[in-house]
Short mmCIF file of C-alpha atoms in Angstrom, two decimals:
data_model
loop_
_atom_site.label_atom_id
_atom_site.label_comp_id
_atom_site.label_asym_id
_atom_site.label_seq_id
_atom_site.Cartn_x
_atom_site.Cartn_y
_atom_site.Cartn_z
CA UNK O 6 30.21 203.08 278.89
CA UNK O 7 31.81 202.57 275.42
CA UNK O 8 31.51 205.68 272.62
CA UNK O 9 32.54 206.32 269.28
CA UNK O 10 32.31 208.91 266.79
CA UNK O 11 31.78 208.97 262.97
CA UNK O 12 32.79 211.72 260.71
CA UNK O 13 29.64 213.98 259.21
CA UNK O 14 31.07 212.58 255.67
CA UNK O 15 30.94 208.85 257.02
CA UNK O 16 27.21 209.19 258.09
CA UNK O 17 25.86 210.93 254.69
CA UNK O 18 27.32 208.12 252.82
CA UNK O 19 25.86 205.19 254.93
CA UNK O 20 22.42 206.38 256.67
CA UNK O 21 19.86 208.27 254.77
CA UNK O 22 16.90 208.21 257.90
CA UNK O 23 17.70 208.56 261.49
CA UNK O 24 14.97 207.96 263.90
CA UNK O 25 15.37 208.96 267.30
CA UNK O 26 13.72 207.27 270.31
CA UNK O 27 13.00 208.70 273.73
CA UNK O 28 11.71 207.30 276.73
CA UNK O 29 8.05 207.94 277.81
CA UNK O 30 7.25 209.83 281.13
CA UNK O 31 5.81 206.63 282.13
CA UNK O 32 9.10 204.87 282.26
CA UNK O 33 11.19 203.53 285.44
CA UNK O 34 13.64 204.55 285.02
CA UNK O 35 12.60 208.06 284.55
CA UNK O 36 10.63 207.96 287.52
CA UNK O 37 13.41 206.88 289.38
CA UNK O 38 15.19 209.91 288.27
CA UNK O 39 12.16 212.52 290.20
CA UNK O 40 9.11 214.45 288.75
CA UNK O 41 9.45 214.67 285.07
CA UNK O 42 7.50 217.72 283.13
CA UNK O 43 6.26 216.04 280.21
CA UNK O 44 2.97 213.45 280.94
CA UNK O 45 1.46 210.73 278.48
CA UNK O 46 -2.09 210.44 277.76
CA UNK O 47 -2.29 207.23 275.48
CA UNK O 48 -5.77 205.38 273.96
CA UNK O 49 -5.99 202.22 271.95
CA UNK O 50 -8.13 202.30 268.66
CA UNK O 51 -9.50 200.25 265.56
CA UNK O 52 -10.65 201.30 262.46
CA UNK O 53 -13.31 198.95 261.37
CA UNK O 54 -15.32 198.87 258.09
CA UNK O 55 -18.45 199.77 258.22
CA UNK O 56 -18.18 201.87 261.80
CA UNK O 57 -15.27 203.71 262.65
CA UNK O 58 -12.87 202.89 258.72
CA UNK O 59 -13.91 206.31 257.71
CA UNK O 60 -10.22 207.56 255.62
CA UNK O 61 -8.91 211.14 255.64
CA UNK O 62 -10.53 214.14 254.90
CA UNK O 63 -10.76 214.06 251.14
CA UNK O 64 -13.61 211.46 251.63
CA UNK O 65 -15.62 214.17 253.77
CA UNK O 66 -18.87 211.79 253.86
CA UNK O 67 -17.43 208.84 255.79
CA UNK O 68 -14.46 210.98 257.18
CA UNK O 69 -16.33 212.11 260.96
CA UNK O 70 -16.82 208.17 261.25
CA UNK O 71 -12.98 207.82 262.34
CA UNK O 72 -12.39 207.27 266.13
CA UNK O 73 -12.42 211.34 267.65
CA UNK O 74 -10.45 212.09 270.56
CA UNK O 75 -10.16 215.52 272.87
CA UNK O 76 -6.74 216.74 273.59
CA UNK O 77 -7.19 219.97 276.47
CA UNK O 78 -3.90 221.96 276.51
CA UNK O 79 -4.82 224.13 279.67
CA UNK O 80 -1.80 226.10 279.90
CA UNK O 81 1.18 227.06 277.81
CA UNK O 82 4.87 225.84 278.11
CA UNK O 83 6.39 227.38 280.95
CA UNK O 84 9.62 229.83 280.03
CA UNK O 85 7.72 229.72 276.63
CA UNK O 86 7.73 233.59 275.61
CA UNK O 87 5.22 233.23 272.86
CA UNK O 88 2.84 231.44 275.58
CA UNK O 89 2.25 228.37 273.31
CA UNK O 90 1.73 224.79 274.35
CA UNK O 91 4.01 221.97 272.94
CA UNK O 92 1.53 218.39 272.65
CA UNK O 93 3.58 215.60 270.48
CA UNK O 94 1.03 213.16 269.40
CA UNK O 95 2.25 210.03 267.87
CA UNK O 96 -0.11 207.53 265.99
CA UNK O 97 1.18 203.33 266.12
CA UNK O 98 -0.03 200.73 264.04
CA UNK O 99 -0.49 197.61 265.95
CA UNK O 100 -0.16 194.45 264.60
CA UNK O 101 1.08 195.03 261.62
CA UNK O 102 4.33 193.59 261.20
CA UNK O 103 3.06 190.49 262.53
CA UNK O 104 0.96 190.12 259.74
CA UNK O 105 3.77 190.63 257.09
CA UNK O 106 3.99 186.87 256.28
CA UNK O 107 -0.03 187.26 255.01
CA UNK O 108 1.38 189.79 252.73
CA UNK O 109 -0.11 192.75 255.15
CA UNK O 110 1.94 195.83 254.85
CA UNK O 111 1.40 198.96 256.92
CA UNK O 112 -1.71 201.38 256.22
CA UNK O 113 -1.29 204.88 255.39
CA UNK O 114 -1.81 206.58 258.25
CA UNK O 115 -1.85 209.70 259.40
CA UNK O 116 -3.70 212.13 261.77
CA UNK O 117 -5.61 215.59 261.60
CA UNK O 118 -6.44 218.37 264.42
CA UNK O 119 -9.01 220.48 264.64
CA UNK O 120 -9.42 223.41 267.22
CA UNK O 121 -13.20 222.81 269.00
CA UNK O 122 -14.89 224.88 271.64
CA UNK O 123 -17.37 223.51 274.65
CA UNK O 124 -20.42 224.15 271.84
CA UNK O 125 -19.01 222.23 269.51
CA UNK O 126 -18.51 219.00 272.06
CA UNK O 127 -22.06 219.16 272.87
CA UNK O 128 -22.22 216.85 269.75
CA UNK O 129 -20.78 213.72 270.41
CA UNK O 130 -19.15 212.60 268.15
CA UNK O 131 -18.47 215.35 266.16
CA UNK O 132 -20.95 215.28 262.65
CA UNK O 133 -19.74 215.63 259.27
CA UNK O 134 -20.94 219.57 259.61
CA UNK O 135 -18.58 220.65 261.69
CA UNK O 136 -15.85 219.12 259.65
CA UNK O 137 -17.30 220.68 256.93
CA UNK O 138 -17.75 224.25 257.97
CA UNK O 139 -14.16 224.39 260.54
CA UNK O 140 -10.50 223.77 258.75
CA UNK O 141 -7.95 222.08 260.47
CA UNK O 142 -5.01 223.98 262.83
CA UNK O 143 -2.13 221.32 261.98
CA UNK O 144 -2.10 217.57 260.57
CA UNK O 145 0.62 214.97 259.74
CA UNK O 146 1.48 213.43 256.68
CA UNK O 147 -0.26 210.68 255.84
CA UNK O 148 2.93 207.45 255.11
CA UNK O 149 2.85 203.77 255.24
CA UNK O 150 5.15 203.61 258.54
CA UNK O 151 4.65 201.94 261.68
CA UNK O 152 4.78 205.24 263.71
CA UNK O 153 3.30 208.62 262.67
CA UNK O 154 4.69 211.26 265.16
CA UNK O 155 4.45 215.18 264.87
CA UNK O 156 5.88 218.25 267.50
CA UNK O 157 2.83 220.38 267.22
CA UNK O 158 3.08 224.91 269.51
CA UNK O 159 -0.80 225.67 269.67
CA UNK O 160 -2.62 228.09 271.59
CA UNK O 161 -3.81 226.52 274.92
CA UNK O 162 -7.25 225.40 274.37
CA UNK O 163 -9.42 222.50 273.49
CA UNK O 164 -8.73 219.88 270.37
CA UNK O 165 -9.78 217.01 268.26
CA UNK O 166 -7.69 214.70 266.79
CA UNK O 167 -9.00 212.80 264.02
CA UNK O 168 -6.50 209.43 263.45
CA UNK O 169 -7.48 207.84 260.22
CA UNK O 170 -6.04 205.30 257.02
CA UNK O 171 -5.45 207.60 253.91
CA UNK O 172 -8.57 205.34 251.78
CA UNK O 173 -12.04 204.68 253.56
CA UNK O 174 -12.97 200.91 254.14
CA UNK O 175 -9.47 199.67 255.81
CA UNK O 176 -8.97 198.06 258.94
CA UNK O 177 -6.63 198.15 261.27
CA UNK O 178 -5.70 198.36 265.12
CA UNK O 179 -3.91 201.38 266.33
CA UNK O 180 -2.58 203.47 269.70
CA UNK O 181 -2.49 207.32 269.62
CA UNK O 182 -0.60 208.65 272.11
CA UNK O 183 -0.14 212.67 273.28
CA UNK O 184 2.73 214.03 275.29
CA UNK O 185 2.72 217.26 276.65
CA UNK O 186 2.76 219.14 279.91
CA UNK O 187 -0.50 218.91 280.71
CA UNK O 188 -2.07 215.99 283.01
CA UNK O 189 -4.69 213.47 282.00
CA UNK O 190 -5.24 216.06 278.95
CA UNK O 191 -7.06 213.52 276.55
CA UNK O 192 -10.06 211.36 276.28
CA UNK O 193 -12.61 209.77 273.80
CA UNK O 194 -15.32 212.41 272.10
CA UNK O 195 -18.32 209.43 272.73
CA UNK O 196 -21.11 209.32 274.13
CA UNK O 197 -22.28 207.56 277.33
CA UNK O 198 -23.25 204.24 276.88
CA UNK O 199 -27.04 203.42 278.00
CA UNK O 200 -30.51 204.29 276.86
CA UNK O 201 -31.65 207.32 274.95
CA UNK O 202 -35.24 208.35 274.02
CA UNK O 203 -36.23 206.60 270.72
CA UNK O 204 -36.93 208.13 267.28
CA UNK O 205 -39.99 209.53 267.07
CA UNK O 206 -40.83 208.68 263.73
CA UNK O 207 -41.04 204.91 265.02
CA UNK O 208 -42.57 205.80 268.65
CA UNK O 209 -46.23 205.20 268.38
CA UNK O 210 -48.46 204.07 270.44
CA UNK O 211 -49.66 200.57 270.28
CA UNK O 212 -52.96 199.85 271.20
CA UNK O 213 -53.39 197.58 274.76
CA UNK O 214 -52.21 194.28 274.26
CA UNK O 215 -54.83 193.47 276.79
CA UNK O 216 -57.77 194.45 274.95
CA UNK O 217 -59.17 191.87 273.23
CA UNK O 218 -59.92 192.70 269.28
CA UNK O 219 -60.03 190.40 265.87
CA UNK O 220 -56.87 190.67 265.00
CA UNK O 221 -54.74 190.00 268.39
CA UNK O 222 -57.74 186.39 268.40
CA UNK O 223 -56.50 185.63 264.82
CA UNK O 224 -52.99 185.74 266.32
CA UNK O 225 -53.49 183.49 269.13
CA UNK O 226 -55.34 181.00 267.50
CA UNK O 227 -53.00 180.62 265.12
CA UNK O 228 -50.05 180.88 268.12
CA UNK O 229 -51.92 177.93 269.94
CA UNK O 230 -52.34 175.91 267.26
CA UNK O 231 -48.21 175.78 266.59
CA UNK O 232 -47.86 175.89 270.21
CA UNK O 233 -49.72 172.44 270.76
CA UNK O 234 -51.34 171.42 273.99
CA UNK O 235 -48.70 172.80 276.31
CA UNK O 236 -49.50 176.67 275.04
CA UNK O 237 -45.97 177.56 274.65
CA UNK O 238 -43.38 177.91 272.00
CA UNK O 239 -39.97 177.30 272.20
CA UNK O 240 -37.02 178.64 270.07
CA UNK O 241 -37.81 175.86 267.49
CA UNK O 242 -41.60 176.93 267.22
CA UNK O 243 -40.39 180.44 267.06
CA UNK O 244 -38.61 180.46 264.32
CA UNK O 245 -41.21 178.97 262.09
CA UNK O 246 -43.87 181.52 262.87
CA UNK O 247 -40.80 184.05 262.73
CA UNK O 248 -39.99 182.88 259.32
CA UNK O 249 -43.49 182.92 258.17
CA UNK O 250 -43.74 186.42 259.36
CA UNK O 251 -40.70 187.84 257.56
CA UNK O 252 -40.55 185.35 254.70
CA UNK O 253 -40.66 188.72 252.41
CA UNK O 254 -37.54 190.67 254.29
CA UNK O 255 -35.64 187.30 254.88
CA UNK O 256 -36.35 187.33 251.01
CA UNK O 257 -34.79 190.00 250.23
CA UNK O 258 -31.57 189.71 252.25
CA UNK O 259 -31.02 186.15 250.88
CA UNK O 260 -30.97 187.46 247.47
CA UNK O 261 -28.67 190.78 248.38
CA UNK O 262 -26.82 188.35 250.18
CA UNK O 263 -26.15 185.87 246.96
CA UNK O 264 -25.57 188.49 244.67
CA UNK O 265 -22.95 190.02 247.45
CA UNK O 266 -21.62 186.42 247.33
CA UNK O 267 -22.09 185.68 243.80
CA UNK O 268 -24.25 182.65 244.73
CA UNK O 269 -27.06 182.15 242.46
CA UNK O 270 -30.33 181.94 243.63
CA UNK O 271 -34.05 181.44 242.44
CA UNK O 272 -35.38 184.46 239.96
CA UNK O 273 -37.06 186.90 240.99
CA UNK O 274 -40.94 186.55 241.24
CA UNK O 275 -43.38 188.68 239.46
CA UNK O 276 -43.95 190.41 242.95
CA UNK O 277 -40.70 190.93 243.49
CA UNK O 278 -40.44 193.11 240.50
CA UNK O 279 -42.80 195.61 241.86
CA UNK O 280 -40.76 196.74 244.90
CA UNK O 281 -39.40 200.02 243.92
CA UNK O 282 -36.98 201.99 246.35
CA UNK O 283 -38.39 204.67 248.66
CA UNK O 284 -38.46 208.04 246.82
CA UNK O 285 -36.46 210.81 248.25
CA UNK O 286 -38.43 212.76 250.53
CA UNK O 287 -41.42 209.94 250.90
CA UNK O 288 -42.87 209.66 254.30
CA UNK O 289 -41.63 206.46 255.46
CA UNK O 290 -43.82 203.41 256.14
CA UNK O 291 -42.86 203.01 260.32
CA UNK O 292 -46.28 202.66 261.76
CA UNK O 293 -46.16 199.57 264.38
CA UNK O 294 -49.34 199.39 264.29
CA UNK O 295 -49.81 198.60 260.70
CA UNK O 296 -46.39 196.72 260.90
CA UNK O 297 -48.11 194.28 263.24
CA UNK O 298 -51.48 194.08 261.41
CA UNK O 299 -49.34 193.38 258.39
CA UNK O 300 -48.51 190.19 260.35
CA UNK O 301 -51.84 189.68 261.17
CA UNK O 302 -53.09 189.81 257.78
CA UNK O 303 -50.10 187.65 256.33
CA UNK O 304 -51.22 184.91 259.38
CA UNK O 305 -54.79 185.18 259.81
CA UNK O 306 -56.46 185.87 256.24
CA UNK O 307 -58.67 188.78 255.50
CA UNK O 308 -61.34 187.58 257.70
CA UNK O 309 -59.12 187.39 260.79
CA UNK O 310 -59.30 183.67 261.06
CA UNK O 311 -56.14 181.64 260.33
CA UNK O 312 -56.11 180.23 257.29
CA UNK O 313 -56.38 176.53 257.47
CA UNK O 314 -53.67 176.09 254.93
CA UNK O 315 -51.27 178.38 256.69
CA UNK O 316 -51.70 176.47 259.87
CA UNK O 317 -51.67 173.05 258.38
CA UNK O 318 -48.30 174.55 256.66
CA UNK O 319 -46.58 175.55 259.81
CA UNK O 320 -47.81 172.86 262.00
CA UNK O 321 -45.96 170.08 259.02
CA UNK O 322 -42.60 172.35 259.28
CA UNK O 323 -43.29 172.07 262.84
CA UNK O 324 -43.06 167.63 262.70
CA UNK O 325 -39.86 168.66 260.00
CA UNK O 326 -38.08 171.72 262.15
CA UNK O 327 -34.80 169.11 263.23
CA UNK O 328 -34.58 168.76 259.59
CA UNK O 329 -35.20 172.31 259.10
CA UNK O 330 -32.89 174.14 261.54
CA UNK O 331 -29.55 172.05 259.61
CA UNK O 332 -30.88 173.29 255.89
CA UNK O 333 -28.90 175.62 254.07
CA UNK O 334 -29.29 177.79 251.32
CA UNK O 335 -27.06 177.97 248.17
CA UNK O 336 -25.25 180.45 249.46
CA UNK O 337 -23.67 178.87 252.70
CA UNK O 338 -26.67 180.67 254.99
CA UNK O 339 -29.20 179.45 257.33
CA UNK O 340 -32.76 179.67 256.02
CA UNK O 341 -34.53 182.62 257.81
CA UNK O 342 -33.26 183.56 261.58
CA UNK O 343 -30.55 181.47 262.58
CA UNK O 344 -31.13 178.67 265.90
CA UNK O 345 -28.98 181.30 268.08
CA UNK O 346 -31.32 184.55 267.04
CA UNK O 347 -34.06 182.01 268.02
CA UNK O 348 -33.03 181.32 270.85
CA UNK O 349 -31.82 184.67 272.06
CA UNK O 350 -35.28 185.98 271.59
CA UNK O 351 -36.69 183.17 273.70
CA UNK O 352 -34.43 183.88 276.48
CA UNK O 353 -34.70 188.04 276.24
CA UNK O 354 -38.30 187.06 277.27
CA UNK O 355 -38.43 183.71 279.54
CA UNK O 356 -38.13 185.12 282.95
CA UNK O 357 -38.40 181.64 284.44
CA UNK O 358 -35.66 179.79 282.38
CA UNK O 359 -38.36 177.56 281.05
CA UNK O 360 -36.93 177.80 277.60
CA UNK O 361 -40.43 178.99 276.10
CA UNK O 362 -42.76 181.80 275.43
CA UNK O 363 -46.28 181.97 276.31
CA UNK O 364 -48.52 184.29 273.52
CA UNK O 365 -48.61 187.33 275.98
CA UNK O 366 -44.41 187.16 276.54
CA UNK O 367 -44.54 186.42 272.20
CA UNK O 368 -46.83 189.34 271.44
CA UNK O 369 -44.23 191.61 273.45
CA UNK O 370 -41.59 189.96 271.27
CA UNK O 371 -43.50 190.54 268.13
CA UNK O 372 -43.77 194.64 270.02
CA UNK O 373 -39.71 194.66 269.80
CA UNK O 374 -39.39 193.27 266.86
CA UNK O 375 -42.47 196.18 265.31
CA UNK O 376 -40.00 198.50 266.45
CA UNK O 377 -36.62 197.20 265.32
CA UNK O 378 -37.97 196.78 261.56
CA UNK O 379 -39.74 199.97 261.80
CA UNK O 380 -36.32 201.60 262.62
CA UNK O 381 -34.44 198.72 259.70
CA UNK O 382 -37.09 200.33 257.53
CA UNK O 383 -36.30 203.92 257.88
CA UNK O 384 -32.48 203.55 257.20
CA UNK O 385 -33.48 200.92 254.56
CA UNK O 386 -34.31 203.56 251.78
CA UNK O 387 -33.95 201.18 248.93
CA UNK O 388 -35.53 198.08 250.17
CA UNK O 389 -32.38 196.52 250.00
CA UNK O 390 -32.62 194.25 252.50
CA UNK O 391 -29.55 195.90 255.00
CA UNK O 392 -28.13 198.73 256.21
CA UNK O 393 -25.41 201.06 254.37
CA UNK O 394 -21.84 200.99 255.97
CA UNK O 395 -21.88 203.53 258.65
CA UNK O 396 -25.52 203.62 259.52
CA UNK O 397 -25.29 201.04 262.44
CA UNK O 398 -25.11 204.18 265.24
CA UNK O 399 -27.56 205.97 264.16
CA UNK O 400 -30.35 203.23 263.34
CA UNK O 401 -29.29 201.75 267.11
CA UNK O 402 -29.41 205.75 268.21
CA UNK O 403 -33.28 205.45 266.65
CA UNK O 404 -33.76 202.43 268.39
CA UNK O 405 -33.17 203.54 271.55
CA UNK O 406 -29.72 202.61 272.62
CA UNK O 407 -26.42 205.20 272.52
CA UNK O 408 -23.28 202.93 272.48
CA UNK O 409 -19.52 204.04 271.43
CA UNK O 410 -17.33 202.72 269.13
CA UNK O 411 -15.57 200.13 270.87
CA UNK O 412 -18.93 198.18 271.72
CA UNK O 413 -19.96 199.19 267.72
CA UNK O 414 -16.77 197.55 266.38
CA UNK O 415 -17.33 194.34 268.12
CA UNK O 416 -20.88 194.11 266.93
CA UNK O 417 -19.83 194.98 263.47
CA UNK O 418 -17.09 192.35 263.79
CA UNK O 419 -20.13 189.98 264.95
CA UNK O 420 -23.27 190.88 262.40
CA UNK O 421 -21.40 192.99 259.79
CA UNK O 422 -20.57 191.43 256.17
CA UNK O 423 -17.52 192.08 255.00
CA UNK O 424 -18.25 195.23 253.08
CA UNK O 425 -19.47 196.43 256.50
CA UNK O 426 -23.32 195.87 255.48
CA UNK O 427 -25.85 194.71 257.91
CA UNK O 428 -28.65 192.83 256.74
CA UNK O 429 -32.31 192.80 258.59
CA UNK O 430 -32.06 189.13 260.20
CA UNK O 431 -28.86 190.42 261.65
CA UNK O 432 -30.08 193.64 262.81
CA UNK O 433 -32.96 192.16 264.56
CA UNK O 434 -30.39 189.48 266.18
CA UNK O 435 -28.06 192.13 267.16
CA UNK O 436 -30.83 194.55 269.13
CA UNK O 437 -32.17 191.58 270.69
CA UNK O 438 -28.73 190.92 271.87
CA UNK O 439 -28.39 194.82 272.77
CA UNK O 440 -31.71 194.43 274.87
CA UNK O 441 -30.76 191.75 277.12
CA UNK O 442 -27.77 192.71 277.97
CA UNK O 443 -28.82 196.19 278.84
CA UNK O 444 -32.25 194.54 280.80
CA UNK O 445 -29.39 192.04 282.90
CA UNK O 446 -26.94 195.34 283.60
CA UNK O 447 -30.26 197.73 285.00
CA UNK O 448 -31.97 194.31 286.80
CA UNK O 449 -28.69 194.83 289.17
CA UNK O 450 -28.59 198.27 289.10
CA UNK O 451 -31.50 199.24 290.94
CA UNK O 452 -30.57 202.91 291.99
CA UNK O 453 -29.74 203.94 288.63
CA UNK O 454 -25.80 204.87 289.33
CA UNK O 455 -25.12 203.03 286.44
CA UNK O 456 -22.82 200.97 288.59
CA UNK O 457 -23.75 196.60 288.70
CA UNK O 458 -21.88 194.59 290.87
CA UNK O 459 -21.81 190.37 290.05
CA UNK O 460 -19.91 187.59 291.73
CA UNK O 461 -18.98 185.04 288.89
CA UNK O 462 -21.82 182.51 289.45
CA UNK O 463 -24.23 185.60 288.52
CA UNK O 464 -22.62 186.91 285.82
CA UNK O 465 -22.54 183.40 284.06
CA UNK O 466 -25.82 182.32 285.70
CA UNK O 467 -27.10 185.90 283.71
CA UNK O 468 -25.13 185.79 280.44
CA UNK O 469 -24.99 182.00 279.34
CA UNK O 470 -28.57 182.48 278.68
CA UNK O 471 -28.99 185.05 276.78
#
């Protein structure tokens, strides 16, 4: 082994950093060398706009969004006289470096603590509140460098650590990982994925779908007469009753979406104009049942017959739908739901593969969707036409569905615009999406252990579907 040595004067003059690099527990070669003291808990992250790109705590209202994780420091050091426990966390940008030649320099970075007690991780994550009302036990500076790391003596006990950019709305991919003498002492402050009871604000009752009454006749004449002698619909059909149905929200998040875009688009119409946003405190409009009859009355006519025009209107798009479906708007979108939502919907439904839905399996499809633009609605304050940056948990969380951030960053990555917005068409697509794939996962796992076992020809038999 070859050494050398440098004077003290030698080193001042020619290095101005030194950074010095250790080798984790989880090495080889320090296994090979017999129990070491010191274990690694490690997690990979993202911070993505409009879910989990929340910045540090200056920015207090999108700050609790950041990925939370729980460090438990069970027992102090040992020969430590002052009974404290050492934990080294270290936050790594990934991916960065690689992306130097796109003119992508490394975030500013850094990570906060907070001490938390068995109450406070009832909440999962932790809200804004407690970050408001608790202040931090030790933090790191926030610096554009690939690697964050911080020596941290606390009192054995529970944490959070809070990894975050410096601004809100920056993505990135990172690893956080904790050394300290404690095993297995970390793990993600999320909740269980699965279903949760819905809001009740949006839980009504609807009446029997059953029972025959004016309205649910209107609906089926109407569904028959775009249907055509076979009495079904398929994705194609779908979407131009869909389209009719939400021509006003579709509407609305064509024109946010062109002036998000800068695209011009057609002027406003007088009606339009009227729409004012939701005061602040104003009961919100989330009845299903007058959500549906809405349909009904948009459909049928006041007399709950269909209006000849309306079916003439729909049955010629029907004889022009190939024409249709390839049609785009000014602003590089599809008109109304795109062929894939269609088609998604059609399959969350068809349980015989037949590609089409009868008008009992498309009134339970018109149920869903009651409920999914009840719940758009009552996020959707100012009649915007999409949801604010950070609302997609909780409007899900209304919904019915409790899903952590991982599964949340890919369906931002999917649905979200780039300022992390999600508009209504895309909301609908993405709990339609949501449903299936929680109806295939229970459809296997009949005991409820949350536990489904597939060979491959199932799982692709299952998912190519949907």
């Amino acid at each position: 082994m070859v050494s050398f040595w440098m004077s003290m004067q030698d080193f001042t003059k020619y290095f101005d950093r030194i950074e010095i690099c250790n080798l984790s527990p989880d090495c080889p070669i320090v296994r090979q060398k017999g129990e070491y003291p010191w274990k690694q808990s490690a997690f990979e992250g993202e911070w993505v706009i409009g879910n989990t790109a929340g910045g540090c705590r200056n920015h207090i209202e999108t700050f609790w969004h950041n990925p939370q994780y729980v460090v438990t420091l069970d027992d102090p050091d040992k020969d430590d006289d002052e009974a404290k426990a050492t934990a080294i966390i270290a936050l790594m940008q990934k991916n960065r470096r690689s992306k130097r030649n796109k003119g992508m320099d490394c975030l500013t970075v850094g990570f906060i603590v907070y001490r938390v007690s068995e109450r406070d991780l009832v909440q999962k994550p932790l809200p804004k509140e407690f970050f408001m009302r608790n202040a931090s036990v030790a933090r790191s500076t926030f610096i554009n460098l690939r690697e964050v790391t911080c020596r941290f003596r606390l009192d054995p006990g529970t944490y959070v650590v809070v990894p975050s950019t410096f601004d809100p709305h920056l993505e990135g991919e990172f690893m956080i990982r904790v050394f300290s003498e404690c095993p297995d002492c970390m793990c993600e402050n999320e909740k269980c994925v699965g279903v949760c009871e819905p809001d009740p604000r949006i839980a009504e009752d609807l009446p029997d779908p059953t029972k025959p009454n004016p309205q649910r006749a209107a609906m089926e004449r109407l569904f028959l007469d775009v249907a055509g002698v076979d009495g079904e619909v398929d994705w194609m059909e779908l979407k131009l009753v869909l389209d009719h149905c939400f021509r006003d929200d579709i509407a609305v998040a064509a024109k946010g979406i062109s002036r998000s875009y800068a695209v011009p688009l057609a002027a406003e119409s007088p009606s339009d104009s009227k729409k004012l946003p939701m005061a602040e405190g104003e009961p919100v409009c989330c009845g299903l049942l007058a959500i549906l009859q809405d349909w009904y009355v948009n459909m049928a006519g006041g007399d709950n017959r269909p209006a000849q025009n309306t079916s003439n209107d729909l049955i010629m798009s029907k004889e022009r739908a190939p024409l249709m479906s390839g049609e785009m708007r000014s602003d590089g979108t599809g008109i109304g739901f795109s062929k894939d939502a269609c088609r998604s919907m059609v399959a969350m439904l068809d349980e015989d593969h037949s590609g089409k839905l009868g008008f009992l399996e498309f009134q339970k499809l018109l149920t869903e969707i009651a409920r999914w633009k009840a719940v758009f609605k009552l996020y959707d304050r100012d009649q915007s036409g999409h949801l604010n940056p950070f609302e997609l948990r909780a409007a899900l969380q209304s919904a019915g569905y409790n899903l952590n951030n991982k599964i949340l960053n890919s369906l931002m990555h999917r649905y979200g615009s780039r300022e992390g917005e999600i508009w209504f068409d895309d909301f609908i697509t993405c709990a339609v999406k949501i449903k299936t794939m929680i109806d295939i996962f229970k459809a296997k796992d009949i005991n409820g252990t949350n536990v489904a076992s597939f060979n491959m020809d199932e799982w692709i038999h299952k998912t190519i579907y949907s």
